[in-house]
Amino acid sequence: MRNLSASTALGLGCIAFALILAFIWIPLDVETWLVERKRGRYIVGDSLAPTLAAAFILLAGVMLWFERRSRDPRPTRQNLTFIGAISFFGLVGILLMRWSGPVVTSVFGAEEYRLLRDTAPWKYIGFVLGGSTMVFCIVSFVEQRVSWRAFWVALAAVVGIIALYDLPFDDVLLPPNGDV
Amino acid sequence: MADLGTFDYVWLGILAVFQGPEAFSLLGVSVSITVMMVAFGLILGIVVGATPGLGGVIAMAISLPILISIFGFNADALLPVMGFLIGVMKGSTVGGAVPAILFNTPGTPDAYMTTLDGYPMAQSGKARKALKISHFSSVTGDTFSDVVLIVCAPFLAILVEAHLDLPEKTALLILSLSFIAAVVGGSAAKGLLSCGLGLLAVYIGTGEDFYPRLSFGTAALSDGIPITAAVIGVLVIGAIFSELENLWAQKRQTGAIQVAKEEGDQRLHWADIRRIFPYIGRSALIGTTIGALPGVGSTLAATIGYATSKRLYTKTKKPGDPAFGQGAPEGIAATEAANSSVSGANLIPVLSLGIPGNTAAVFLILAAESIGGFNPGPAVFQFSSDLNPELVIAFGLFTTMILANLLNWTVGGVFMRSLGVLVRIPKQYLLPVVLLLTLASLYVQETSMSAIWFAFGFGILGYFMMRFAISPLPFVIGFILGGRIEDTARQAFSATGGDPWFLFKSPIAAMFMLCALAVIFVSLRKPKGDMP
């Protein structure tokens, strides 16, 4: 297994995923089969198109075994560290964006957040906190240091986006105010 | 209304652009909103093209929801919005050469070959001249490509509509997918995988049954994955992550940017134009031919244009002239003409067949789908004697392309040469802001937090695809065409009375299917590199 190339491993993963898709996920999670008989006529069922997708992935997996290649690119440990950190900052930022407005409103607001979602300053809480946290954390991580400059850039970015979308358009709602 | 002929449609298209709603009046001359939007798009395109780390795709992703918020969902919005996107597309190709020539940093991937001769020219004090050569070659190639598009797209569409029935159209869509999978990136297997994942993603939560398929019974998946979230996630956010990682890995070791002082004659003379014109012509032909094939990008065109011109140059160069790669103006001309002539030709498959050939075309389709009233494909080019509004829009789009080229010829070059300063914006600040702006733009369009989650998730998928050297473009095109393939196949199956071999019964459909298989297996035989 030590000599297994990234493309071969990817090919194996594709074959396994395609088989699970075709023989477990599609049969259990789609109502109709590949072809159905309805009122005496044969029609295409909802399973056919996803099965075609599975066939593409399966064929790709098989071809990855046979394809000649000059290089064997794969994600390194450094790549995984980077994307893990970025995913974490994204997760925190989006969660803050979604929940900080309702939480702050429940503590300090007179009404529930849903009724205040188009009223300043409540409507900005989530976007300002979540957005600036996301930008600040990513800038600091990439620079590998925490700086006031990153903080001001993050704040300027959210203020700029609010000025771009919220001030000129009455019918535009910033996240998360459209679907809370 | 009198019966309409071909020239009436052409004229109506021109009028739709110039006599649409007025934006402002200049010296008593009314300037329409569409004309203004084309100009804005071109300027924005040149700016983002000249900013390393940004590009036309990011600009289109962010602009689209803003434009839809401004213009609304009605047919009058189509030309201003799509004209703006066309302006961005053309501007970003021109702008990409600025940092490539001045700082050896290509603003867009297809400007990489421009660095080879552009940067040495800038270092030898000929930066302004190099920018002029680049601009002249780029706009000439682009104009040539647009002329080919305007002439070819309607004929191709009419041919397709006249000769292809439902089974043939299904087979043609499958052929397009397999062709894109085989030629985009370095590996057919990886292209096919990317395409298969795109198809799978679009089939989640859709279908004709009461139960939304592949949704695990969850509310989040039961409405399907929003097309903008998938496209922007994989293409834009994935690229932002990848670019950020490069910066993270460099640990800010880039240092200060050195700019060479200008020396000597900076003007572009008629003798210079005569000298570079054979290279522009050759590369424009190569770029247009390559661009007409769906999925074949401008980077490949630039590479082939450069390599072909290098062979010609080696035979004809005078002693004392710089060699290719050492500051030859012919090298810049060959590269820029080739990569710019792809953009117009890339719209041939999207306008005549409804098959997006590149990322810019993907955003034109997204705009058309979001606004409604225009469905790119063969049905658009029906020259009926009763008014066909889609055909007027198509000729309106052609007009916006010519207009964008005229603006590019006149003010584009001057504007482009003033943008060297943009390369100084630190990417580590710019990219996270662009990420937030992209997510906010997406939310404005979809009004759903799940769209943000999906986009972020697809961004991570796009990042991993790049790390495995899998091009995200087949994913996006699979996602866009997946629904059409299924619908056409359903109709073809029913129309042939439930014949399971409907894709192989007619000679044309069978030929398309055989070609689809042949394309994949022929590409297997070549040694593979990484994606461009």
mmCIF file of N, CA and C in Angstrom, chain A residues 24-116:
data_model
loop_
_atom_site.group_PDB
_atom_site.id
_atom_site.type_symbol
_atom_site.label_atom_id
_atom_site.label_comp_id
_atom_site.label_asym_id
_atom_site.label_seq_id
_atom_site.Cartn_x
_atom_site.Cartn_y
_atom_site.Cartn_z
ATOM 1 N N ILE A 24 -26.644 1.574 -3.561
ATOM 2 C CA ILE A 24 -27.226 1.827 -2.235
ATOM 3 C C ILE A 24 -27.981 3.161 -2.203
ATOM 4 N N TRP A 25 -27.258 4.255 -2.497
ATOM 5 C CA TRP A 25 -27.891 5.580 -2.343
ATOM 6 C C TRP A 25 -29.075 5.754 -3.310
ATOM 7 N N ILE A 26 -28.848 5.507 -4.585
ATOM 8 C CA ILE A 26 -29.931 5.727 -5.569
ATOM 9 C C ILE A 26 -31.134 4.811 -5.289
ATOM 10 N N PRO A 27 -30.942 3.485 -5.113
ATOM 11 C CA PRO A 27 -32.125 2.639 -4.873
ATOM 12 C C PRO A 27 -32.889 3.028 -3.603
ATOM 13 N N LEU A 28 -32.160 3.472 -2.568
ATOM 14 C CA LEU A 28 -32.845 3.763 -1.307
ATOM 15 C C LEU A 28 -33.421 5.178 -1.251
ATOM 16 N N ASP A 29 -32.914 6.085 -2.088
ATOM 17 C CA ASP A 29 -33.284 7.491 -1.922
ATOM 18 C C ASP A 29 -33.940 8.091 -3.164
ATOM 19 N N VAL A 30 -34.362 7.252 -4.091
ATOM 20 C CA VAL A 30 -35.085 7.746 -5.271
ATOM 21 C C VAL A 30 -36.356 6.918 -5.404
ATOM 22 N N GLU A 31 -37.451 7.610 -5.744
ATOM 23 C CA GLU A 31 -38.756 6.939 -5.727
ATOM 24 C C GLU A 31 -38.931 5.971 -6.895
ATOM 25 N N THR A 32 -38.501 6.385 -8.100
ATOM 26 C CA THR A 32 -38.743 5.536 -9.277
ATOM 27 C C THR A 32 -37.439 4.943 -9.815
ATOM 28 N N TRP A 33 -37.564 3.834 -10.551
ATOM 29 C CA TRP A 33 -36.392 3.133 -11.087
ATOM 30 C C TRP A 33 -35.884 3.799 -12.358
ATOM 31 N N LEU A 34 -34.992 3.096 -13.055
ATOM 32 C CA LEU A 34 -34.417 3.673 -14.279
ATOM 33 C C LEU A 34 -35.513 3.972 -15.301
ATOM 34 N N VAL A 35 -36.386 2.966 -15.486
ATOM 35 C CA VAL A 35 -37.488 3.115 -16.440
ATOM 36 C C VAL A 35 -38.759 2.651 -15.729
ATOM 37 N N GLU A 36 -39.847 3.374 -15.931
ATOM 38 C CA GLU A 36 -41.115 3.038 -15.272
ATOM 39 C C GLU A 36 -42.189 2.810 -16.338
ATOM 40 N N ARG A 37 -43.191 1.977 -15.983
ATOM 41 C CA ARG A 37 -44.314 1.806 -16.900
ATOM 42 C C ARG A 37 -45.493 2.567 -16.309
ATOM 43 N N LYS A 38 -45.959 3.566 -17.047
ATOM 44 C CA LYS A 38 -47.047 4.397 -16.547
ATOM 45 C C LYS A 38 -48.135 4.460 -17.612
ATOM 46 N N ARG A 39 -49.337 4.111 -17.242
ATOM 47 C CA ARG A 39 -50.483 4.099 -18.166
ATOM 48 C C ARG A 39 -50.120 3.417 -19.491
ATOM 49 N N GLY A 40 -49.467 2.261 -19.359
ATOM 50 C CA GLY A 40 -49.156 1.441 -20.530
ATOM 51 C C GLY A 40 -47.956 1.903 -21.330
ATOM 52 N N ARG A 41 -47.316 3.019 -20.931
ATOM 53 C CA ARG A 41 -46.162 3.523 -21.695
ATOM 54 C C ARG A 41 -44.919 3.513 -20.820
ATOM 55 N N TYR A 42 -43.796 3.254 -21.449
ATOM 56 C CA TYR A 42 -42.539 3.307 -20.698
ATOM 57 C C TYR A 42 -42.040 4.756 -20.644
ATOM 58 N N ILE A 43 -41.671 5.181 -19.429
ATOM 59 C CA ILE A 43 -41.093 6.529 -19.291
ATOM 60 C C ILE A 43 -39.785 6.418 -18.493
ATOM 61 N N VAL A 44 -38.949 7.460 -18.633
ATOM 62 C CA VAL A 44 -37.689 7.478 -17.891
ATOM 63 C C VAL A 44 -37.974 7.795 -16.426
ATOM 64 N N GLY A 45 -37.445 6.977 -15.519
ATOM 65 C CA GLY A 45 -37.640 7.212 -14.086
ATOM 66 C C GLY A 45 -36.589 8.178 -13.543
ATOM 67 N N ASP A 46 -36.774 8.576 -12.290
ATOM 68 C CA ASP A 46 -35.856 9.553 -11.684
ATOM 69 C C ASP A 46 -34.470 8.989 -11.387
ATOM 70 N N SER A 47 -34.332 7.651 -11.436
ATOM 71 C CA SER A 47 -33.025 7.054 -11.112
ATOM 72 C C SER A 47 -32.038 7.113 -12.269
ATOM 73 N N LEU A 48 -32.549 7.282 -13.496
ATOM 74 C CA LEU A 48 -31.666 7.122 -14.656
ATOM 75 C C LEU A 48 -30.537 8.170 -14.684
ATOM 76 N N ALA A 49 -30.910 9.428 -14.483
ATOM 77 C CA ALA A 49 -29.890 10.487 -14.593
ATOM 78 C C ALA A 49 -28.808 10.347 -13.514
ATOM 79 N N PRO A 50 -29.180 10.132 -12.221
ATOM 80 C CA PRO A 50 -28.101 9.936 -11.240
ATOM 81 C C PRO A 50 -27.253 8.696 -11.534
ATOM 82 N N THR A 51 -27.867 7.679 -12.156
ATOM 83 C CA THR A 51 -27.091 6.485 -12.496
ATOM 84 C C THR A 51 -26.078 6.821 -13.594
ATOM 85 N N LEU A 52 -26.471 7.730 -14.506
ATOM 86 C CA LEU A 52 -25.518 8.192 -15.527
ATOM 87 C C LEU A 52 -24.335 8.905 -14.851
ATOM 88 N N ALA A 53 -24.657 9.725 -13.821
ATOM 89 C CA ALA A 53 -23.581 10.408 -13.078
ATOM 90 C C ALA A 53 -22.669 9.370 -12.422
ATOM 91 N N ALA A 54 -23.281 8.334 -11.839
ATOM 92 C CA ALA A 54 -22.488 7.270 -11.204
ATOM 93 C C ALA A 54 -21.603 6.582 -12.243
ATOM 94 N N ALA A 55 -22.155 6.386 -13.462
ATOM 95 C CA ALA A 55 -21.374 5.738 -14.521
ATOM 96 C C ALA A 55 -20.169 6.597 -14.902
ATOM 97 N N PHE A 56 -20.362 7.917 -14.979
ATOM 98 C CA PHE A 56 -19.242 8.839 -15.267
ATOM 99 C C PHE A 56 -18.158 8.680 -14.201
ATOM 100 N N ILE A 57 -18.579 8.659 -12.934
ATOM 101 C CA ILE A 57 -17.598 8.598 -11.835
ATOM 102 C C ILE A 57 -16.895 7.238 -11.846
ATOM 103 N N LEU A 58 -17.665 6.175 -12.113
ATOM 104 C CA LEU A 58 -17.079 4.825 -12.165
ATOM 105 C C LEU A 58 -16.051 4.738 -13.300
ATOM 106 N N LEU A 59 -16.448 5.242 -14.476
ATOM 107 C CA LEU A 59 -15.536 5.211 -15.630
ATOM 108 C C LEU A 59 -14.271 6.012 -15.327
ATOM 109 N N ALA A 60 -14.467 7.165 -14.663
ATOM 110 C CA ALA A 60 -13.306 7.996 -14.295
ATOM 111 C C ALA A 60 -12.384 7.211 -13.364
ATOM 112 N N GLY A 61 -12.973 6.503 -12.398
ATOM 113 C CA GLY A 61 -12.178 5.709 -11.446
ATOM 114 C C GLY A 61 -11.368 4.642 -12.154
ATOM 115 N N VAL A 62 -12.010 3.946 -13.103
ATOM 116 C CA VAL A 62 -11.310 2.890 -13.845
ATOM 117 C C VAL A 62 -10.194 3.499 -14.696
ATOM 118 N N MET A 63 -10.526 4.631 -15.358
ATOM 119 C CA MET A 63 -9.523 5.263 -16.230
ATOM 120 C C MET A 63 -8.318 5.773 -15.444
ATOM 121 N N LEU A 64 -8.559 6.217 -14.202
ATOM 122 C CA LEU A 64 -7.437 6.702 -13.381
ATOM 123 C C LEU A 64 -6.399 5.603 -13.137
ATOM 124 N N TRP A 65 -6.849 4.357 -13.196
ATOM 125 C CA TRP A 65 -5.911 3.229 -13.017
ATOM 126 C C TRP A 65 -5.015 3.055 -14.240
ATOM 127 N N PHE A 66 -5.592 3.364 -15.398
ATOM 128 C CA PHE A 66 -4.866 3.045 -16.641
ATOM 129 C C PHE A 66 -4.175 4.247 -17.275
ATOM 130 N N GLU A 67 -4.553 5.437 -16.853
ATOM 131 C CA GLU A 67 -4.046 6.624 -17.525
ATOM 132 C C GLU A 67 -2.548 6.804 -17.253
ATOM 133 N N ARG A 68 -1.809 7.090 -18.338
ATOM 134 C CA ARG A 68 -0.386 7.386 -18.159
ATOM 135 C C ARG A 68 -0.244 8.822 -17.683
ATOM 136 N N ARG A 69 0.627 9.076 -16.749
ATOM 137 C CA ARG A 69 0.761 10.450 -16.250
ATOM 138 C C ARG A 69 2.210 10.754 -15.895
ATOM 139 N N SER A 70 2.519 12.054 -16.048
ATOM 140 C CA SER A 70 3.894 12.452 -15.755
ATOM 141 C C SER A 70 4.047 12.861 -14.296
ATOM 142 N N ARG A 71 2.956 13.364 -13.679
ATOM 143 C CA ARG A 71 3.024 13.788 -12.270
ATOM 144 C C ARG A 71 1.868 13.176 -11.502
ATOM 145 N N ASP A 72 1.970 13.226 -10.183
ATOM 146 C CA ASP A 72 0.936 12.606 -9.356
ATOM 147 C C ASP A 72 0.520 13.582 -8.248
ATOM 148 N N PRO A 73 -0.205 14.658 -8.631
ATOM 149 C CA PRO A 73 -0.526 15.667 -7.627
ATOM 150 C C PRO A 73 -1.483 15.150 -6.564
ATOM 151 N N ARG A 74 -1.309 15.588 -5.353
ATOM 152 C CA ARG A 74 -2.155 15.189 -4.232
ATOM 153 C C ARG A 74 -2.107 16.284 -3.164
ATOM 154 N N PRO A 75 -3.126 16.362 -2.307
ATOM 155 C CA PRO A 75 -3.061 17.339 -1.214
ATOM 156 C C PRO A 75 -2.003 16.905 -0.200
ATOM 157 N N THR A 76 -1.194 17.852 0.220
ATOM 158 C CA THR A 76 -0.159 17.555 1.211
ATOM 159 C C THR A 76 -0.689 17.855 2.621
ATOM 160 N N ARG A 77 0.129 17.523 3.615
ATOM 161 C CA ARG A 77 -0.256 17.827 5.002
ATOM 162 C C ARG A 77 -0.455 19.352 5.158
ATOM 163 N N GLN A 78 0.409 20.119 4.474
ATOM 164 C CA GLN A 78 0.295 21.579 4.547
ATOM 165 C C GLN A 78 -1.037 22.057 3.958
ATOM 166 N N ASN A 79 -1.430 21.433 2.837
ATOM 167 C CA ASN A 79 -2.721 21.789 2.234
ATOM 168 C C ASN A 79 -3.867 21.522 3.209
ATOM 169 N N LEU A 80 -3.800 20.363 3.873
ATOM 170 C CA LEU A 80 -4.889 19.991 4.784
ATOM 171 C C LEU A 80 -4.935 20.944 5.980
ATOM 172 N N THR A 81 -3.767 21.347 6.477
ATOM 173 C CA THR A 81 -3.723 22.308 7.589
ATOM 174 C C THR A 81 -4.372 23.619 7.157
ATOM 175 N N PHE A 82 -3.992 24.058 5.957
ATOM 176 C CA PHE A 82 -4.522 25.334 5.468
ATOM 177 C C PHE A 82 -6.043 25.268 5.328
ATOM 178 N N ILE A 83 -6.532 24.254 4.619
ATOM 179 C CA ILE A 83 -7.977 24.228 4.339
ATOM 180 C C ILE A 83 -8.764 23.959 5.623
ATOM 181 N N GLY A 84 -8.155 23.210 6.550
ATOM 182 C CA GLY A 84 -8.801 22.970 7.847
ATOM 183 C C GLY A 84 -8.994 24.288 8.584
ATOM 184 N N ALA A 85 -7.942 25.112 8.603
ATOM 185 C CA ALA A 85 -8.028 26.400 9.301
ATOM 186 C C ALA A 85 -9.038 27.323 8.615
ATOM 187 N N ILE A 86 -8.972 27.382 7.287
ATOM 188 C CA ILE A 86 -9.886 28.270 6.547
ATOM 189 C C ILE A 86 -11.336 27.822 6.755
ATOM 190 N N SER A 87 -11.557 26.493 6.753
ATOM 191 C CA SER A 87 -12.916 25.973 6.974
ATOM 192 C C SER A 87 -13.396 26.370 8.362
ATOM 193 N N PHE A 88 -12.510 26.292 9.343
ATOM 194 C CA PHE A 88 -12.886 26.658 10.705
ATOM 195 C C PHE A 88 -13.272 28.142 10.776
ATOM 196 N N PHE A 89 -12.458 29.006 10.162
ATOM 197 C CA PHE A 89 -12.778 30.440 10.188
ATOM 198 C C PHE A 89 -14.093 30.713 9.440
ATOM 199 N N GLY A 90 -14.289 30.000 8.353
ATOM 200 C CA GLY A 90 -15.534 30.163 7.594
ATOM 201 C C GLY A 90 -16.734 29.731 8.429
ATOM 202 N N LEU A 91 -16.574 28.586 9.089
ATOM 203 C CA LEU A 91 -17.652 28.049 9.926
ATOM 204 C C LEU A 91 -18.006 29.034 11.038
ATOM 205 N N VAL A 92 -16.987 29.526 11.728
ATOM 206 C CA VAL A 92 -17.222 30.472 12.832
ATOM 207 C C VAL A 92 -17.885 31.741 12.287
ATOM 208 N N GLY A 93 -17.358 32.244 11.185
ATOM 209 C CA GLY A 93 -17.898 33.473 10.600
ATOM 210 C C GLY A 93 -19.360 33.306 10.205
ATOM 211 N N ILE A 94 -19.685 32.215 9.539
ATOM 212 C CA ILE A 94 -21.070 32.029 9.066
ATOM 213 C C ILE A 94 -22.013 31.797 10.258
ATOM 214 N N LEU A 95 -21.551 31.039 11.267
ATOM 215 C CA LEU A 95 -22.392 30.817 12.447
ATOM 216 C C LEU A 95 -22.647 32.134 13.185
ATOM 217 N N LEU A 96 -21.595 32.952 13.319
ATOM 218 C CA LEU A 96 -21.781 34.265 13.963
ATOM 219 C C LEU A 96 -22.762 35.116 13.150
ATOM 220 N N MET A 97 -22.601 35.040 11.826
ATOM 221 C CA MET A 97 -23.468 35.809 10.937
ATOM 222 C C MET A 97 -24.933 35.415 11.159
ATOM 223 N N ARG A 98 -25.147 34.093 11.292
ATOM 224 C CA ARG A 98 -26.519 33.592 11.418
ATOM 225 C C ARG A 98 -27.112 33.850 12.806
ATOM 226 N N TRP A 99 -26.312 33.672 13.860
ATOM 227 C CA TRP A 99 -26.910 33.610 15.195
ATOM 228 C C TRP A 99 -26.645 34.812 16.085
ATOM 229 N N SER A 100 -25.624 35.645 15.798
ATOM 230 C CA SER A 100 -25.326 36.714 16.757
ATOM 231 C C SER A 100 -26.464 37.743 16.825
ATOM 232 N N GLY A 101 -27.091 38.046 15.700
ATOM 233 C CA GLY A 101 -28.214 38.996 15.711
ATOM 234 C C GLY A 101 -29.342 38.514 16.615
ATOM 235 N N PRO A 102 -29.873 37.299 16.388
ATOM 236 C CA PRO A 102 -30.941 36.791 17.253
ATOM 237 C C PRO A 102 -30.533 36.713 18.726
ATOM 238 N N VAL A 103 -29.271 36.327 19.005
ATOM 239 C CA VAL A 103 -28.845 36.191 20.403
ATOM 240 C C VAL A 103 -28.798 37.567 21.073
ATOM 241 N N VAL A 104 -28.173 38.543 20.390
ATOM 242 C CA VAL A 104 -28.078 39.890 20.971
ATOM 243 C C VAL A 104 -29.483 40.476 21.156
ATOM 244 N N THR A 105 -30.353 40.266 20.188
ATOM 245 C CA THR A 105 -31.712 40.800 20.271
ATOM 246 C C THR A 105 -32.476 40.172 21.435
ATOM 247 N N SER A 106 -32.264 38.871 21.626
ATOM 248 C CA SER A 106 -33.000 38.206 22.715
ATOM 249 C C SER A 106 -32.569 38.762 24.079
ATOM 250 N N VAL A 107 -31.331 39.272 24.165
ATOM 251 C CA VAL A 107 -30.852 39.822 25.442
ATOM 252 C C VAL A 107 -31.236 41.304 25.583
ATOM 253 N N PHE A 108 -31.006 42.079 24.510
ATOM 254 C CA PHE A 108 -31.169 43.540 24.630
ATOM 255 C C PHE A 108 -32.381 44.097 23.879
ATOM 256 N N GLY A 109 -32.950 43.354 22.961
ATOM 257 C CA GLY A 109 -34.006 43.892 22.107
ATOM 258 C C GLY A 109 -35.376 43.843 22.763
ATOM 259 N N ALA A 110 -36.249 44.732 22.270
ATOM 260 C CA ALA A 110 -37.599 44.767 22.804
ATOM 261 C C ALA A 110 -38.487 43.725 22.136
ATOM 262 N N GLU A 111 -38.126 43.391 20.906
ATOM 263 C CA GLU A 111 -38.949 42.424 20.166
ATOM 264 C C GLU A 111 -38.052 41.298 19.667
ATOM 265 N N GLU A 112 -38.674 40.254 19.117
ATOM 266 C CA GLU A 112 -37.857 39.161 18.588
ATOM 267 C C GLU A 112 -37.152 39.602 17.293
ATOM 268 N N TYR A 113 -36.046 38.913 16.948
ATOM 269 C CA TYR A 113 -35.187 39.348 15.840
ATOM 270 C C TYR A 113 -35.933 39.413 14.514
ATOM 271 N N ARG A 114 -36.841 38.464 14.301
ATOM 272 C CA ARG A 114 -37.559 38.402 13.022
ATOM 273 C C ARG A 114 -38.272 39.727 12.706
ATOM 274 N N LEU A 115 -38.780 40.370 13.766
ATOM 275 C CA LEU A 115 -39.495 41.639 13.568
ATOM 276 C C LEU A 115 -38.540 42.823 13.409
ATOM 277 N N LEU A 116 -37.283 42.613 13.819
ATOM 278 C CA LEU A 116 -36.304 43.713 13.756
ATOM 279 C C LEU A 116 -35.284 43.522 12.631
#
